[in-house]
PDB file of C-alpha atoms in Angstrom:
ATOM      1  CA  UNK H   1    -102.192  88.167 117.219  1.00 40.00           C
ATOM      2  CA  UNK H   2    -100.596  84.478 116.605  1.00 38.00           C
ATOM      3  CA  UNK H   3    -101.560  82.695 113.971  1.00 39.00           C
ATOM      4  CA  UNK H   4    -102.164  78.979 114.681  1.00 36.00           C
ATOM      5  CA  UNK H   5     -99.895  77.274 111.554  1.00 39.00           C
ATOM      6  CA  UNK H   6    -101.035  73.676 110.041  1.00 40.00           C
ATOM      7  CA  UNK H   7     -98.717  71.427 109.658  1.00 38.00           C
ATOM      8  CA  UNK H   8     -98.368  67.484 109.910  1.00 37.00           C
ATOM      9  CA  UNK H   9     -97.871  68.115 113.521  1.00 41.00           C
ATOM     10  CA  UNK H  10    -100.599  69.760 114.514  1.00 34.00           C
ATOM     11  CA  UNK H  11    -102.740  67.699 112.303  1.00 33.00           C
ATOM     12  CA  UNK H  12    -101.402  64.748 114.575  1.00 34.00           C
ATOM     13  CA  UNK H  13    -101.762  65.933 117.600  1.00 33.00           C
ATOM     14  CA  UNK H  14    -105.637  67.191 116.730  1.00 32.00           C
ATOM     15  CA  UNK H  15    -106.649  63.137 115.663  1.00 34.00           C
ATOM     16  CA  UNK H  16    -104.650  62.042 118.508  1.00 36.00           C
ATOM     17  CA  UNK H  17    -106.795  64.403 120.672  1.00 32.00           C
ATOM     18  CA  UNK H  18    -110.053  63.658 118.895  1.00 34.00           C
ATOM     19  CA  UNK H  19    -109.145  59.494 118.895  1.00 34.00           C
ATOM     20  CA  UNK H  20    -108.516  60.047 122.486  1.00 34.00           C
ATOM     21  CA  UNK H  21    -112.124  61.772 123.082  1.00 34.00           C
ATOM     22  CA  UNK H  22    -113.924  59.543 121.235  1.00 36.00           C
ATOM     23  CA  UNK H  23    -112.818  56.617 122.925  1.00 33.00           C
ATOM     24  CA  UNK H  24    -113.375  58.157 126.589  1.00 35.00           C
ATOM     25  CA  UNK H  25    -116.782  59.519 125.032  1.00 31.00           C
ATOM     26  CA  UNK H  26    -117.607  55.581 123.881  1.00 32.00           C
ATOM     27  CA  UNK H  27    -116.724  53.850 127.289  1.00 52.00           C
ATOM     28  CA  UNK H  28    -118.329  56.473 129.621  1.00 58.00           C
ATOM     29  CA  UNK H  29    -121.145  56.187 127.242  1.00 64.00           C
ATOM     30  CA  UNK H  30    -121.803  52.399 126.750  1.00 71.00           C
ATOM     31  CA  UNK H  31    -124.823  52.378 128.567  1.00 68.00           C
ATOM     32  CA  UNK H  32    -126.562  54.725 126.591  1.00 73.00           C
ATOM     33  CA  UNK H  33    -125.289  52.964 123.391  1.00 83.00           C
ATOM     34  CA  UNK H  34    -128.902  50.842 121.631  1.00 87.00           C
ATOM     35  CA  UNK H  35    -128.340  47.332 122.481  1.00 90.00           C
ATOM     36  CA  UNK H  36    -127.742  45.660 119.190  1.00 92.00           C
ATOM     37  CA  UNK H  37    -128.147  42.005 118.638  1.00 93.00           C
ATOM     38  CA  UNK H  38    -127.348  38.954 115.663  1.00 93.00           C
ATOM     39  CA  UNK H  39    -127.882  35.297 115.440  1.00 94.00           C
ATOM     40  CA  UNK H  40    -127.736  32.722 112.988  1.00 94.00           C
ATOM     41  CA  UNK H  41    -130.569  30.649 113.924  1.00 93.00           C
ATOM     42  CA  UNK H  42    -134.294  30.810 114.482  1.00 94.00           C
ATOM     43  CA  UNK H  43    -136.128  33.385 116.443  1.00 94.00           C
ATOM     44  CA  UNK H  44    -139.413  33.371 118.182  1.00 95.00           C
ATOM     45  CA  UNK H  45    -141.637  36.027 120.240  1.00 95.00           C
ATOM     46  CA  UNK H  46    -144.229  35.995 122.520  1.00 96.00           C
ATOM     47  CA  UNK H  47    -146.120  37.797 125.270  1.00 95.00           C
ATOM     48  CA  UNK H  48    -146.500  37.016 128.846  1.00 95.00           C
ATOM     49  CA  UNK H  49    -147.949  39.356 131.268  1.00 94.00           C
ATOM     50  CA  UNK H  50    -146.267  43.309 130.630  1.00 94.00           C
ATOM     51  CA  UNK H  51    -143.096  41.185 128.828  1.00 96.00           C
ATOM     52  CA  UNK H  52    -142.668  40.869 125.032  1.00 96.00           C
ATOM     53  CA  UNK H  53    -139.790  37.886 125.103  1.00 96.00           C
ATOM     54  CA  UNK H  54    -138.216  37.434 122.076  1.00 96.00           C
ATOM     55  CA  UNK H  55    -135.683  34.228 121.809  1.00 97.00           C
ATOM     56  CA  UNK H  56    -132.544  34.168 119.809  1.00 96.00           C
ATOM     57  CA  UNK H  57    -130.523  30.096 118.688  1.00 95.00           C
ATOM     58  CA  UNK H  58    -127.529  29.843 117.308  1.00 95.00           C
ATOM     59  CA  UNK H  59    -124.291  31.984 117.842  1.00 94.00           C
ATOM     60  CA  UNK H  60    -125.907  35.002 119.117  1.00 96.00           C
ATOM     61  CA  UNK H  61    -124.042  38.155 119.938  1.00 96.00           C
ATOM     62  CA  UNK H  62    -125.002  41.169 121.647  1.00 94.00           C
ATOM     63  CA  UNK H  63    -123.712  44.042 121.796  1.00 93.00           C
ATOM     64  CA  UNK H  64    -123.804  47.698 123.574  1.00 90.00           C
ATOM     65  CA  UNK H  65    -120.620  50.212 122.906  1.00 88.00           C
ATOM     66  CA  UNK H  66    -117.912  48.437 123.788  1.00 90.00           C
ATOM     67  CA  UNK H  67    -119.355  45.303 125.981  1.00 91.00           C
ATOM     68  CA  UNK H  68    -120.059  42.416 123.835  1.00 95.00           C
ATOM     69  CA  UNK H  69    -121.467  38.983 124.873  1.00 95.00           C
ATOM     70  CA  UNK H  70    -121.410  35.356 122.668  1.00 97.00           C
ATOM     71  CA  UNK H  71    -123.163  32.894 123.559  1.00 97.00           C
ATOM     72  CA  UNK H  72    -125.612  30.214 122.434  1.00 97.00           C
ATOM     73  CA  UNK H  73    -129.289  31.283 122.803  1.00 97.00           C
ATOM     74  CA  UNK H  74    -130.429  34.280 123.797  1.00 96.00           C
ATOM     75  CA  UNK H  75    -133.827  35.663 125.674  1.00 96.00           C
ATOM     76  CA  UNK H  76    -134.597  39.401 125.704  1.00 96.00           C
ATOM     77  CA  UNK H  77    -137.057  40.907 127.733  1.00 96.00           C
ATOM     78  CA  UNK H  78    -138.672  44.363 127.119  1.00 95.00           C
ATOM     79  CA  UNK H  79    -141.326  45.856 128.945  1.00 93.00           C
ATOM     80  CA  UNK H  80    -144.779  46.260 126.719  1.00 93.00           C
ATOM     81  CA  UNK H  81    -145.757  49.398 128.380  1.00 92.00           C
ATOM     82  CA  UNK H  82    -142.239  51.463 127.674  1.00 91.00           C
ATOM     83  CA  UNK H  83    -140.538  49.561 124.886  1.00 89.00           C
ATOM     84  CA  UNK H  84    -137.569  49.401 127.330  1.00 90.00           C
ATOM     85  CA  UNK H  85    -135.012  46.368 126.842  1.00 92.00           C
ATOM     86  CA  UNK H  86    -135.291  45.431 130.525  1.00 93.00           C
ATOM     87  CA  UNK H  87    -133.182  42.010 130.742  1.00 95.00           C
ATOM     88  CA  UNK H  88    -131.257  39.516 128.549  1.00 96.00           C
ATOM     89  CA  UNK H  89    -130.184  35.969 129.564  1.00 97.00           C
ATOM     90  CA  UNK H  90    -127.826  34.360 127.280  1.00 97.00           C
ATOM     91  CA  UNK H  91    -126.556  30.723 127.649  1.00 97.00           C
ATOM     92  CA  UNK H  92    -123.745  29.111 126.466  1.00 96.00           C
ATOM     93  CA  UNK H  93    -120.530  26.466 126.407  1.00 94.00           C
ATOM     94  CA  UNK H  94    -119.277  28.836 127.478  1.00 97.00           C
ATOM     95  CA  UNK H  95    -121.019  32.526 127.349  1.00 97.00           C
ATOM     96  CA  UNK H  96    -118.225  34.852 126.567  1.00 97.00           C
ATOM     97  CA  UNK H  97    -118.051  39.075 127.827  1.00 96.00           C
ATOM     98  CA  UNK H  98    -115.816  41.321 127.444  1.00 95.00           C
ATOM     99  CA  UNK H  99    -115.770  45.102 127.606  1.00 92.00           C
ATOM    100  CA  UNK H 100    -112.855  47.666 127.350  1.00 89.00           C
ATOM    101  CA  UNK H 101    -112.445  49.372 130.615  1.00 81.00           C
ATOM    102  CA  UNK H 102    -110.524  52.588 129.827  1.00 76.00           C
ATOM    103  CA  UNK H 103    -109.120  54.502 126.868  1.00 75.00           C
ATOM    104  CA  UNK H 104    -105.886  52.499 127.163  1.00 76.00           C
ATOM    105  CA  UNK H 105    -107.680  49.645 125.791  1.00 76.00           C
ATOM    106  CA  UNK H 106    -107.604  47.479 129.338  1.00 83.00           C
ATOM    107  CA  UNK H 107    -110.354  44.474 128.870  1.00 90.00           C
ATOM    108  CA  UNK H 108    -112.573  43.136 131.303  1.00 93.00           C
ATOM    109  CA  UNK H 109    -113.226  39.612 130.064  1.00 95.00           C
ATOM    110  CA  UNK H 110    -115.866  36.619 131.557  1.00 96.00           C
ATOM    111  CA  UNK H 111    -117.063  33.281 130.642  1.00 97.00           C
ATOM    112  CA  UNK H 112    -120.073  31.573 132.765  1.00 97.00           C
ATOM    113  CA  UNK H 113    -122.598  29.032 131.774  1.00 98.00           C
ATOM    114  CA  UNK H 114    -125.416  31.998 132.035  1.00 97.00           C
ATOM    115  CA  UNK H 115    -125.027  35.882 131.980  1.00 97.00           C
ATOM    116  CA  UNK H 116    -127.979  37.920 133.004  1.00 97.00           C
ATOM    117  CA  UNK H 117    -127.466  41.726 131.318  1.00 93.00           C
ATOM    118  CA  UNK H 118    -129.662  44.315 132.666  1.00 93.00           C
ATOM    119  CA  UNK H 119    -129.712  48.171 134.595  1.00 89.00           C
ATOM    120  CA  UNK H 120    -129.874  47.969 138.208  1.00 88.00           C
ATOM    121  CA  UNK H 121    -133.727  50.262 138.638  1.00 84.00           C
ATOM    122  CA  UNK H 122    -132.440  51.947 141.527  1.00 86.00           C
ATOM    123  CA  UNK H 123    -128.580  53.420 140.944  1.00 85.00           C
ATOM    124  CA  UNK H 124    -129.080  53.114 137.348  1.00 85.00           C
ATOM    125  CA  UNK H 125    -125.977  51.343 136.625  1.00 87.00           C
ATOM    126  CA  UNK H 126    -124.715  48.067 134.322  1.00 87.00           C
ATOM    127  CA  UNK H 127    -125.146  44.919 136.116  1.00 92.00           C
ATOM    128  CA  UNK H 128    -123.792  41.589 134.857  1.00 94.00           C
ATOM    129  CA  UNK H 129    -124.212  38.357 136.666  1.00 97.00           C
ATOM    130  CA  UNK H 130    -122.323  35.431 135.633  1.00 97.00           C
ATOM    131  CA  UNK H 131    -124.038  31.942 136.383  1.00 97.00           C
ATOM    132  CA  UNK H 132    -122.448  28.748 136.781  1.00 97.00           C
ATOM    133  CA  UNK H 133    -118.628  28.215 136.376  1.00 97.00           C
ATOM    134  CA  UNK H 134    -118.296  32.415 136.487  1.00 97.00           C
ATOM    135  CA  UNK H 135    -115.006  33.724 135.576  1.00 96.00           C
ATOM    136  CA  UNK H 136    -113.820  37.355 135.322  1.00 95.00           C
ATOM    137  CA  UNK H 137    -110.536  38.709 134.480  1.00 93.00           C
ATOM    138  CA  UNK H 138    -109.588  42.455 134.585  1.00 87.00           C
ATOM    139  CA  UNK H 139    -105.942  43.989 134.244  1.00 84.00           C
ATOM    140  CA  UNK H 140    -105.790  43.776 137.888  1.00 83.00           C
ATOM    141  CA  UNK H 141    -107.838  40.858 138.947  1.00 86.00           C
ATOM    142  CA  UNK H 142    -108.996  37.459 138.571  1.00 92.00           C
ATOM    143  CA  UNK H 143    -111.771  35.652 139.912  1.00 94.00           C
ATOM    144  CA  UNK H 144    -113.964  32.330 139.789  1.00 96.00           C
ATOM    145  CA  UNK H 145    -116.406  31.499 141.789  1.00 96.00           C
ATOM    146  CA  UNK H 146    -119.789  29.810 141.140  1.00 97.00           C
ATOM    147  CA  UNK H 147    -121.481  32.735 140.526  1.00 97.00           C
ATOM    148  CA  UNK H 148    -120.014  36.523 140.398  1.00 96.00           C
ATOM    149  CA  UNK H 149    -122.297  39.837 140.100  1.00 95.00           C
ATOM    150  CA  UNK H 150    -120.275  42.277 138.394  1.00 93.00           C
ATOM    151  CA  UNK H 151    -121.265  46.203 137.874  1.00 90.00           C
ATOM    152  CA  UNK H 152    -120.070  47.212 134.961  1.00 86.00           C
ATOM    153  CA  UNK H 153    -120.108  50.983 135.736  1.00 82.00           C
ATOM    154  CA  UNK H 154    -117.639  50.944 138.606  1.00 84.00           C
ATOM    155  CA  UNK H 155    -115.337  47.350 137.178  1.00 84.00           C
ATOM    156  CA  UNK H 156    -116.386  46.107 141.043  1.00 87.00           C
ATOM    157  CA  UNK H 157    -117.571  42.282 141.604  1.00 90.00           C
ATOM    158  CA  UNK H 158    -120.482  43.484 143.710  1.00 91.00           C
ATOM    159  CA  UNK H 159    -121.385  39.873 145.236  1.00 93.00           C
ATOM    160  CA  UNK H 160    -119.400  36.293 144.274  1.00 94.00           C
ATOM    161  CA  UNK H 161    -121.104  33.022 145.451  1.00 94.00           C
ATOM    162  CA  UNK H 162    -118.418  30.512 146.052  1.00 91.00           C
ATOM    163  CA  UNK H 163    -116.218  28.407 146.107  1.00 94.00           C
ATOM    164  CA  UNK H 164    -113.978  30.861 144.981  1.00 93.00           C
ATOM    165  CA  UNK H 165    -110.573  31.532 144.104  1.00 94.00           C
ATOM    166  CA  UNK H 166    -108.443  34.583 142.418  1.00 92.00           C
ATOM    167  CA  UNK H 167    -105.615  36.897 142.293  1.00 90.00           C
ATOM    168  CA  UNK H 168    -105.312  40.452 142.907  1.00 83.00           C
ATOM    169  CA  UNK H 169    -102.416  42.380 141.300  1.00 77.00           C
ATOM    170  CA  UNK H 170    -100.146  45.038 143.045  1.00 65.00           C
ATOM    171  CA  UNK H 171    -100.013  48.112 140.683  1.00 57.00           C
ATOM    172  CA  UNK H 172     -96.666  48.600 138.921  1.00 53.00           C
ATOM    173  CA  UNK H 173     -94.905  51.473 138.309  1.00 48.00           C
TER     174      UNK H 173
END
């Protein structure tokens, strides 16, 4: 039987293994991550219809795993019957996203006048869509356009309203 010795190399390689985990484990799980959000300003609430709105001023940031949004104001929606966060709008000069992509550490970032942040009810997935003067920049792309709907899940630009312009990047080796 061989015994398994510690030393400082092994202890390395084990928190380079578990660092490595946890960061896949966070990306692959940022949708699952609570939706966490702070302001500096004023908040209000109210109920209309099935909707408890609750409206955020002043520097607001939101946040779920690794995406995080800035903007100005802020208006989350959650369903009365379930509880469930079911939309967020945030406005800014600009609105600011940006998400890492992979365990490398590869952003996604965005700007847009508007950013709607919600799950897509029927594939279950991370939708952004970036309103007015949209921007999105990945490792391998660029794009603006008027308005761009990006899915979060997959790093695809699902739809993009135009005029628009962008680069894609060959891959290098």
């Amino acid at each position: 039987m061989r015994k398994f010795r510690i030393n400082r190399e092994n202890i390395c390689l084990l928190v380079g293994i578990f660092f490595v985990m946890d960061t896949v484990l966070s990306l692959e799980s940022d949708n699952i991550q609570p939706v966490l959000f702070s302001s500096d300003g004023n908040s209000t609430m109210k109920i209309e219809g099935n909707t408890r709105i609750l409206k955020m001023s002043d520097s607001v940031k939101v946040t779920q795993g690794t995406l995080e949004i800035l903007g100005n104001e802020a208006t989350f929606e959650y369903s009365i019957s379930t509880n469930e966060l079911t939309r967020v709008t945030v406005h800014g000069t600009p609105v600011h996203y940006q998400q890492q992509l992979d365990e490398d550490g590869s952003l996604v970032k965005g700007t847009s006048d508007t950013l709607l942040f919600y799950t897509d009810e029927f594939d279950n997935e991370t939708i952004l869509e970036l309103i007015g003067n949209a921007n999105i920049e990945s490792p391998d792309s660029t794009m603006r356009c008027a308005a761009i709907t990006y899915v979060v899940d997959r790093d695809l630009i699902r739809e993009a309203n135009g005029p628009c312009e962008g680069m894609l990047s060959t891959a290098q080796e």
